[in-house]
Tab-separated table of C-alpha atoms in Angstrom:
chain	number	residue	atom	x	y	z
A	1	UNK	CA	-116.647	-34.394	43.654
A	2	UNK	CA	-116.257	-37.069	40.960
A	3	UNK	CA	-112.910	-38.702	40.170
A	4	UNK	CA	-112.862	-36.961	36.784
A	5	UNK	CA	-113.340	-33.544	38.389
A	6	UNK	CA	-110.676	-34.269	40.992
A	7	UNK	CA	-108.202	-35.359	38.299
A	8	UNK	CA	-108.893	-32.164	36.354
A	9	UNK	CA	-108.356	-30.016	39.475
A	10	UNK	CA	-105.064	-31.789	40.231
A	11	UNK	CA	-103.790	-31.310	36.665
A	12	UNK	CA	-104.802	-27.638	36.652
A	13	UNK	CA	-103.057	-27.147	39.987
A	14	UNK	CA	-99.856	-28.795	38.736
A	15	UNK	CA	-99.729	-26.996	35.378
A	16	UNK	CA	-100.345	-23.590	37.008
A	17	UNK	CA	-103.630	-22.806	35.239
A	18	UNK	CA	-105.513	-22.163	38.519
A	19	UNK	CA	-105.869	-18.612	39.761
A	20	UNK	CA	-104.766	-17.646	43.285
A	21	UNK	CA	-108.202	-18.189	44.883
A	22	UNK	CA	-108.634	-21.578	43.279
A	23	UNK	CA	-105.165	-22.688	44.421
A	24	UNK	CA	-105.912	-21.588	48.000
A	25	UNK	CA	-109.248	-23.413	48.053
A	26	UNK	CA	-107.730	-26.562	46.567
A	27	UNK	CA	-104.870	-26.562	49.092
A	28	UNK	CA	-107.390	-26.251	51.956
A	29	UNK	CA	-109.382	-29.114	50.456
A	30	UNK	CA	-106.263	-31.290	50.355
A	31	UNK	CA	-105.408	-30.363	53.924
A	32	UNK	CA	-108.849	-31.234	55.257
A	33	UNK	CA	-109.531	-34.365	53.197
A	34	UNK	CA	-107.024	-37.222	53.482
A	35	UNK	CA	-108.553	-39.083	50.519
A	36	UNK	CA	-108.046	-36.110	48.199
A	37	UNK	CA	-104.483	-35.640	49.461
A	38	UNK	CA	-103.819	-39.331	48.786
A	39	UNK	CA	-105.194	-38.982	45.223
A	40	UNK	CA	-103.003	-35.921	44.710
A	41	UNK	CA	-99.860	-37.762	45.876
A	42	UNK	CA	-100.648	-40.726	43.601
A	43	UNK	CA	-101.073	-38.444	40.584
A	44	UNK	CA	-97.795	-36.613	41.288
A	45	UNK	CA	-95.996	-39.942	41.618
A	46	UNK	CA	-97.491	-41.144	38.335
A	47	UNK	CA	-96.290	-38.019	36.474
A	48	UNK	CA	-92.836	-38.421	38.023
A	49	UNK	CA	-92.664	-42.028	36.796
A	50	UNK	CA	-93.595	-40.941	33.274
A	51	UNK	CA	-90.857	-38.302	33.235
A	52	UNK	CA	-88.264	-40.691	34.697
A	53	UNK	CA	-89.036	-43.199	31.981
A	54	UNK	CA	-88.584	-40.538	29.293
A	55	UNK	CA	-85.275	-39.458	30.843
A	56	UNK	CA	-84.063	-43.057	30.903
A	57	UNK	CA	-84.849	-43.569	27.218
A	58	UNK	CA	-83.114	-40.302	26.319
A	59	UNK	CA	-79.996	-41.346	28.296
A	60	UNK	CA	-79.881	-44.715	26.550
A	61	UNK	CA	-80.188	-42.953	23.205
A	62	UNK	CA	-77.262	-40.625	24.018
A	63	UNK	CA	-75.062	-43.445	25.279
A	64	UNK	CA	-75.778	-45.558	22.205
A	65	UNK	CA	-74.837	-42.564	20.063
A	66	UNK	CA	-71.488	-42.377	21.904
A	67	UNK	CA	-70.749	-45.993	21.071
A	68	UNK	CA	-71.678	-45.537	17.409
A	69	UNK	CA	-69.532	-42.420	16.958
A	70	UNK	CA	-66.288	-43.347	18.768
A	71	UNK	CA	-63.712	-45.575	17.098
A	72	UNK	CA	-62.009	-46.611	20.334
A	73	UNK	CA	-59.405	-48.871	18.710
A	74	UNK	CA	-58.247	-46.097	16.401
A	75	UNK	CA	-58.148	-43.667	19.325
A	76	UNK	CA	-55.885	-45.927	21.425
A	77	UNK	CA	-53.585	-46.536	18.466
A	78	UNK	CA	-53.314	-42.831	17.708
A	79	UNK	CA	-52.298	-41.937	21.278
A	80	UNK	CA	-49.888	-44.858	21.665
A	81	UNK	CA	-48.078	-44.558	18.354
A	82	UNK	CA	-48.164	-40.790	17.931
A	83	UNK	CA	-47.515	-39.262	21.401
A	84	UNK	CA	-46.816	-35.848	19.884
A	85	UNK	CA	-50.476	-35.607	18.896
A	86	UNK	CA	-51.844	-35.780	22.451
A	87	UNK	CA	-52.541	-32.057	22.560
A	88	UNK	CA	-54.465	-32.325	19.265
A	89	UNK	CA	-56.539	-35.172	20.587
A	90	UNK	CA	-59.051	-32.929	22.305
A	91	UNK	CA	-59.369	-30.641	19.292
A	92	UNK	CA	-59.770	-33.430	16.759
A	93	UNK	CA	-62.328	-35.504	18.656
A	94	UNK	CA	-64.402	-33.150	20.788
A	95	UNK	CA	-67.210	-33.090	18.219
A	96	UNK	CA	-67.491	-36.883	18.232
A	97	UNK	CA	-67.160	-37.698	21.916
A	98	UNK	CA	-70.016	-37.205	24.349
A	99	UNK	CA	-69.849	-34.759	27.218
A	100	UNK	CA	-68.891	-37.498	29.678
A	101	UNK	CA	-66.067	-38.898	27.512
A	102	UNK	CA	-64.772	-35.436	26.600
A	103	UNK	CA	-64.558	-34.280	30.212
A	104	UNK	CA	-62.770	-37.512	31.181
A	105	UNK	CA	-60.022	-37.162	28.550
A	106	UNK	CA	-59.626	-33.435	29.172
A	107	UNK	CA	-59.308	-34.017	32.925
A	108	UNK	CA	-56.575	-36.616	32.423
A	109	UNK	CA	-54.568	-34.243	30.213
A	110	UNK	CA	-54.973	-31.418	32.737
A	111	UNK	CA	-53.670	-33.560	35.620
A	112	UNK	CA	-50.663	-34.691	33.586
A	113	UNK	CA	-49.720	-31.111	32.701
A	114	UNK	CA	-50.138	-29.709	36.232
A	115	UNK	CA	-48.188	-32.521	37.919
A	116	UNK	CA	-45.365	-32.407	35.363
A	117	UNK	CA	-45.943	-35.966	34.212
A	118	UNK	CA	-46.390	-34.779	30.660
A	119	UNK	CA	-42.588	-34.674	30.384
A	120	UNK	CA	-42.325	-38.251	31.594
A	121	UNK	CA	-43.157	-40.227	28.449
A	122	UNK	CA	-43.605	-43.608	30.127
A	123	UNK	CA	-46.031	-42.476	32.820
A	124	UNK	CA	-47.806	-40.177	30.387
A	125	UNK	CA	-48.547	-42.844	27.815
A	126	UNK	CA	-49.523	-45.548	30.270
A	127	UNK	CA	-51.753	-43.238	32.337
A	128	UNK	CA	-53.611	-41.943	29.301
A	129	UNK	CA	-53.843	-45.386	27.738
A	130	UNK	CA	-55.300	-46.789	30.964
A	131	UNK	CA	-57.970	-44.114	31.043
A	132	UNK	CA	-58.880	-44.731	27.409
A	133	UNK	CA	-59.033	-48.502	27.953
A	134	UNK	CA	-61.392	-47.856	30.847
A	135	UNK	CA	-63.507	-45.687	28.576
A	136	UNK	CA	-63.425	-48.419	25.933
A	137	UNK	CA	-64.754	-50.980	28.437
A	138	UNK	CA	-67.596	-48.696	29.506
A	139	UNK	CA	-68.604	-47.818	25.938
A	140	UNK	CA	-68.556	-51.506	24.925
A	141	UNK	CA	-70.772	-52.242	27.898
A	142	UNK	CA	-73.164	-49.536	26.766
A	143	UNK	CA	-73.362	-51.061	23.276
A	144	UNK	CA	-74.333	-54.379	24.859
A	145	UNK	CA	-77.291	-52.737	26.535
A	146	UNK	CA	-75.743	-51.876	29.909
A	147	UNK	CA	-74.706	-48.632	31.580
A	148	UNK	CA	-71.397	-47.309	32.921
A	149	UNK	CA	-70.984	-47.995	36.633
A	150	UNK	CA	-70.837	-44.251	37.292
A	151	UNK	CA	-74.203	-43.649	35.616
A	152	UNK	CA	-77.248	-45.259	37.142
A	153	UNK	CA	-80.409	-44.355	35.241
A	154	UNK	CA	-83.573	-44.358	37.265
A	155	UNK	CA	-85.509	-47.565	36.743
A	156	UNK	CA	-89.047	-46.534	35.887
A	157	UNK	CA	-91.767	-48.135	33.827
A	158	UNK	CA	-94.649	-46.363	32.177
A	159	UNK	CA	-97.897	-47.636	33.673
A	160	UNK	CA	-99.899	-49.573	31.069
A	161	UNK	CA	-102.569	-47.552	29.311
A	162	UNK	CA	-106.181	-48.715	29.172
A	163	UNK	CA	-106.253	-47.933	25.466
A	164	UNK	CA	-103.701	-46.782	22.923
A	165	UNK	CA	-103.709	-45.193	19.498
A	166	UNK	CA	-101.791	-42.763	17.298
A	167	UNK	CA	-101.956	-39.008	16.768
A	168	UNK	CA	-100.031	-36.483	14.720
A	169	UNK	CA	-99.135	-32.825	15.011
A	170	UNK	CA	-101.252	-30.102	13.446
A	171	UNK	CA	-98.967	-27.298	14.611
A	172	UNK	CA	-95.524	-26.947	16.147
A	173	UNK	CA	-96.912	-25.592	19.438
A	174	UNK	CA	-98.659	-28.729	20.650
A	175	UNK	CA	-101.975	-29.221	18.824
A	176	UNK	CA	-102.553	-32.818	17.625
A	177	UNK	CA	-105.341	-34.845	16.047
A	178	UNK	CA	-106.398	-38.420	16.764
A	179	UNK	CA	-109.594	-40.471	16.458
A	180	UNK	CA	-112.492	-39.739	18.795
A	181	UNK	CA	-112.897	-43.430	19.620
A	182	UNK	CA	-109.294	-43.479	20.883
A	183	UNK	CA	-109.899	-40.899	23.642
A	184	UNK	CA	-113.619	-41.472	24.266
A	185	UNK	CA	-114.373	-41.635	28.025
A	186	UNK	CA	-110.728	-40.905	28.887
A	187	UNK	CA	-109.922	-39.638	32.379
A	188	UNK	CA	-106.370	-38.751	31.398
A	189	UNK	CA	-104.455	-38.622	28.104
A	190	UNK	CA	-100.706	-38.683	27.502
A	191	UNK	CA	-98.796	-38.616	24.227
A	192	UNK	CA	-95.355	-40.116	23.672
A	193	UNK	CA	-92.914	-39.055	20.952
A	194	UNK	CA	-90.389	-41.142	19.016
A	195	UNK	CA	-87.720	-40.454	21.669
A	196	UNK	CA	-89.904	-41.998	24.382
A	197	UNK	CA	-90.774	-38.688	26.061
A	198	UNK	CA	-94.307	-38.511	27.457
A	199	UNK	CA	-96.409	-35.357	27.795
A	200	UNK	CA	-99.792	-34.711	29.319
A	201	UNK	CA	-102.428	-33.683	26.770
A	202	UNK	CA	-105.903	-32.203	27.014
A	203	UNK	CA	-108.857	-32.951	24.758
A	204	UNK	CA	-110.030	-29.525	23.564
A	205	UNK	CA	-112.585	-30.480	20.887
A	206	UNK	CA	-114.266	-33.547	19.396
A	207	UNK	CA	-116.386	-34.313	16.329
A	208	UNK	CA	-117.908	-37.760	17.055
A	209	UNK	CA	-119.721	-37.767	13.697
A	210	UNK	CA	-116.314	-37.715	11.943
A	211	UNK	CA	-114.568	-39.785	14.668
A	212	UNK	CA	-112.043	-36.975	15.204
A	213	UNK	CA	-110.595	-35.358	18.327
A	214	UNK	CA	-108.241	-32.392	18.723
A	215	UNK	CA	-105.692	-32.541	21.557
A	216	UNK	CA	-103.349	-29.963	23.009
A	217	UNK	CA	-100.126	-30.823	24.833
A	218	UNK	CA	-100.223	-28.796	28.054
A	219	UNK	CA	-97.075	-30.134	29.697
A	220	UNK	CA	-94.441	-27.665	30.916
A	221	UNK	CA	-91.636	-29.938	29.655
A	222	UNK	CA	-92.893	-29.829	26.058
A	223	UNK	CA	-90.831	-27.809	23.572
A	224	UNK	CA	-92.010	-26.590	20.183
A	225	UNK	CA	-91.523	-29.121	17.412
A	226	UNK	CA	-90.491	-26.743	14.659
A	227	UNK	CA	-92.389	-26.223	11.390
A	228	UNK	CA	-94.719	-29.121	10.538
A	229	UNK	CA	-93.321	-30.684	7.313
A	230	UNK	CA	-96.658	-31.737	5.752
A	231	UNK	CA	-99.959	-30.046	4.923
A	232	UNK	CA	-103.578	-31.198	4.845
A	233	UNK	CA	-104.867	-31.870	1.342
A	234	UNK	CA	-108.149	-30.065	0.623
A	235	UNK	CA	-109.114	-31.888	-2.585
A	236	UNK	CA	-109.867	-35.594	-2.986
A	237	UNK	CA	-107.200	-38.033	-4.051
A	238	UNK	CA	-107.404	-40.403	-7.024
A	239	UNK	CA	-107.932	-44.144	-6.940
A	240	UNK	CA	-104.765	-46.170	-7.303
A	241	UNK	CA	-102.533	-43.573	-5.616
A	242	UNK	CA	-99.717	-45.013	-3.536
A	243	UNK	CA	-100.276	-44.124	0.116
A	244	UNK	CA	-98.624	-44.898	3.435
A	245	UNK	CA	-99.181	-44.504	7.154
A	246	UNK	CA	-96.976	-44.289	10.221
A	247	UNK	CA	-98.304	-45.281	13.627
A	248	UNK	CA	-98.043	-47.200	16.869
A	249	UNK	CA	-99.877	-50.537	16.742
A	250	UNK	CA	-97.342	-51.653	19.385
A	251	UNK	CA	-94.544	-50.130	21.447
A	252	UNK	CA	-92.537	-49.223	18.333
A	253	UNK	CA	-93.481	-47.148	15.345
A	254	UNK	CA	-94.557	-49.106	12.240
A	255	UNK	CA	-94.554	-47.967	8.614
A	256	UNK	CA	-97.228	-49.444	6.291
A	257	UNK	CA	-97.688	-48.846	2.577
A	258	UNK	CA	-100.455	-49.612	0.099
A	259	UNK	CA	-102.838	-47.883	-2.283
A	260	UNK	CA	-106.098	-45.951	-2.279
A	261	UNK	CA	-108.658	-48.550	-3.346
A	262	UNK	CA	-111.993	-46.704	-3.065
A	263	UNK	CA	-113.274	-43.137	-2.825
A	264	UNK	CA	-115.849	-44.233	-0.241
A	265	UNK	CA	-115.569	-46.088	3.037
A	266	UNK	CA	-117.531	-48.846	4.707
A	267	UNK	CA	-121.224	-48.925	3.699
A	268	UNK	CA	-120.534	-46.240	1.089
A	269	UNK	CA	-119.466	-43.648	3.675
A	270	UNK	CA	-118.435	-40.658	1.537
A	271	UNK	CA	-116.432	-39.089	4.381
A	272	UNK	CA	-113.848	-41.882	4.201
A	273	UNK	CA	-111.423	-43.582	1.825
A	274	UNK	CA	-110.898	-47.325	1.625
A	275	UNK	CA	-107.201	-48.227	1.491
A	276	UNK	CA	-105.384	-51.500	0.971
A	277	UNK	CA	-102.676	-51.372	3.613
A	278	UNK	CA	-102.185	-53.326	6.861
A	279	UNK	CA	-103.307	-51.535	10.024
A	280	UNK	CA	-104.028	-52.618	13.596
A	281	UNK	CA	-106.067	-51.004	16.403
A	282	UNK	CA	-103.110	-48.893	17.583
A	283	UNK	CA	-102.863	-47.291	14.130
A	284	UNK	CA	-106.150	-45.448	14.733
A	285	UNK	CA	-105.546	-41.705	14.481
A	286	UNK	CA	-102.380	-41.975	12.395
A	287	UNK	CA	-101.820	-39.908	9.238
A	288	UNK	CA	-102.482	-41.283	5.754
A	289	UNK	CA	-100.088	-39.639	3.292
A	290	UNK	CA	-99.662	-39.714	-0.472
A	291	UNK	CA	-96.324	-40.034	-2.273
A	292	UNK	CA	-95.716	-36.279	-2.098
A	293	UNK	CA	-96.168	-36.228	1.669
A	294	UNK	CA	-99.607	-34.579	1.722
A	295	UNK	CA	-101.875	-35.778	4.527
A	296	UNK	CA	-104.974	-37.045	2.707
A	297	UNK	CA	-106.677	-38.774	5.636
A	298	UNK	CA	-106.656	-40.067	9.204
A	299	UNK	CA	-106.689	-43.826	9.832
A	300	UNK	CA	-109.996	-44.768	11.519
A	301	UNK	CA	-110.549	-48.525	11.408
A	302	UNK	CA	-109.928	-51.925	9.864
A	303	UNK	CA	-112.848	-53.949	8.538
A	304	UNK	CA	-112.399	-57.548	9.687
A	305	UNK	CA	-115.069	-58.818	7.277
A	306	UNK	CA	-113.139	-57.468	4.286
A	307	UNK	CA	-109.635	-58.908	4.039
A	308	UNK	CA	-106.991	-56.204	3.700
A	309	UNK	CA	-109.519	-53.354	3.851
A	310	UNK	CA	-108.831	-50.337	6.039
A	311	UNK	CA	-110.429	-46.919	6.202
A	312	UNK	CA	-109.329	-43.334	6.654
A	313	UNK	CA	-111.326	-40.168	7.288
A	314	UNK	CA	-110.721	-37.701	4.471
A	315	UNK	CA	-108.564	-34.701	5.362
A	316	UNK	CA	-111.295	-32.298	4.203
A	317	UNK	CA	-113.349	-33.328	7.256
A	318	UNK	CA	-110.381	-32.708	9.537
A	319	UNK	CA	-110.232	-29.177	8.117
A	320	UNK	CA	-113.953	-28.765	8.858
A	321	UNK	CA	-113.423	-30.014	12.410
A	322	UNK	CA	-110.615	-27.505	12.996
A	323	UNK	CA	-112.819	-24.673	11.681
A	324	UNK	CA	-115.556	-25.670	14.154
A	325	UNK	CA	-113.336	-25.366	17.259
A	326	UNK	CA	-114.676	-22.554	19.498
A	327	UNK	CA	-112.198	-19.712	19.815
A	328	UNK	CA	-112.339	-19.775	23.606
A	329	UNK	CA	-111.124	-23.409	23.575
A	330	UNK	CA	-107.751	-22.372	22.147
A	331	UNK	CA	-105.122	-21.101	24.567
A	332	UNK	CA	-102.584	-20.833	21.721
A	333	UNK	CA	-102.878	-20.032	18.041
A	334	UNK	CA	-103.757	-22.935	15.753
A	335	UNK	CA	-102.287	-22.019	12.380
A	336	UNK	CA	-101.997	-24.902	9.923
A	337	UNK	CA	-98.928	-25.244	7.739
A	338	UNK	CA	-99.603	-24.577	4.040
A	339	UNK	CA	-96.148	-25.616	2.846
A	340	UNK	CA	-95.247	-29.250	2.247
A	341	UNK	CA	-91.491	-29.779	2.694
A	342	UNK	CA	-91.799	-33.565	2.169
A	343	UNK	CA	-92.517	-33.175	-1.550
A	344	UNK	CA	-89.611	-34.242	-3.746
A	345	UNK	CA	-87.940	-36.281	-0.995
A	346	UNK	CA	-87.383	-40.028	-1.108
A	347	UNK	CA	-89.578	-42.175	1.138
A	348	UNK	CA	-86.688	-42.711	3.577
A	349	UNK	CA	-86.088	-38.969	3.810
A	350	UNK	CA	-89.809	-38.327	4.314
A	351	UNK	CA	-89.960	-40.788	7.191
A	352	UNK	CA	-86.931	-39.237	8.904
A	353	UNK	CA	-88.630	-35.826	8.854
A	354	UNK	CA	-92.014	-37.292	9.798
A	355	UNK	CA	-91.019	-39.297	12.886
A	356	UNK	CA	-90.932	-36.362	15.334
A	357	UNK	CA	-94.476	-35.318	14.451
A	358	UNK	CA	-96.313	-38.628	15.013
A	359	UNK	CA	-97.141	-39.604	18.604
A	360	UNK	CA	-98.369	-42.605	20.522
A	361	UNK	CA	-101.605	-41.645	22.319
A	362	UNK	CA	-102.113	-43.311	25.730
A	363	UNK	CA	-105.510	-43.206	27.373
A	364	UNK	CA	-106.121	-43.873	31.065
A	365	UNK	CA	-109.487	-44.608	32.706
A	366	UNK	CA	-110.358	-45.028	36.365
């Protein structure tokens, strides 16, 4: 059994796509072959590390949101100067304080009431003030990049990918597109969203002649994205149109803007546009959008011999690729969105709606 076949069996076993007979046979194979069992354990550990890293990023995001939303100085002043408002404190601030901070304040109030200390003004004010000062110290520490002593996120790093690119959602239920050269010869593919969450993805169809590949997220932790805010433009765009792309040339998302400079690509390739905007290798597979938020192409390459020249496969060929996908390759419906909700929005508003639908594509090879 090749490494690629073994990896596929392991992933099918973990995502529950094996039938009962296949699961039994695979479990016997693991039991009787120490090398296969070792490979299985390594793969499980790798997936666990990916999930831990996503959880850590999500925790940091939540804690940073706490710091941004709480005005701790105003909160201390309100409790100290206006003791009669203590009961209102929970009501007035529960929508702004995180779950951890809310439970802390509520617990302090509950203890004061039960023990009768609420009638003792001195102990009441000092006890509550002490708790809030403690909260203030922890939140300040969070803002500086640390964590409260009571919360210890798991330290996990995502293993480096052999190759990386960009992809974007075609549907809300997990179908994405990227460039074929991004995932070519991949043993395993993962996609990472703007929140840092990573999901396993499967290559379900490729069109090497158009340098396009269709992926499907098949991770049990993935949740539907909601309606895709853009559509794929069927007609050709005009020269001089302002265009932009959004992708992952590095660890963070990068926005690039420019214009459509030619209706043909390198060596007069009629399947591509030439665009004058800065892109790097990691941008491959990212969406090229016009001012209205229509996807008019997919970033494919940068021509080093032509300064400032980049290329994008026209969206009409993406539509052809989707039409060519065999029905038995689709485990879910692949219905493209025909409504563009980005039209009429400012560029900043478009980017805010777009960010959850563009993914970093990570490719791993043995």
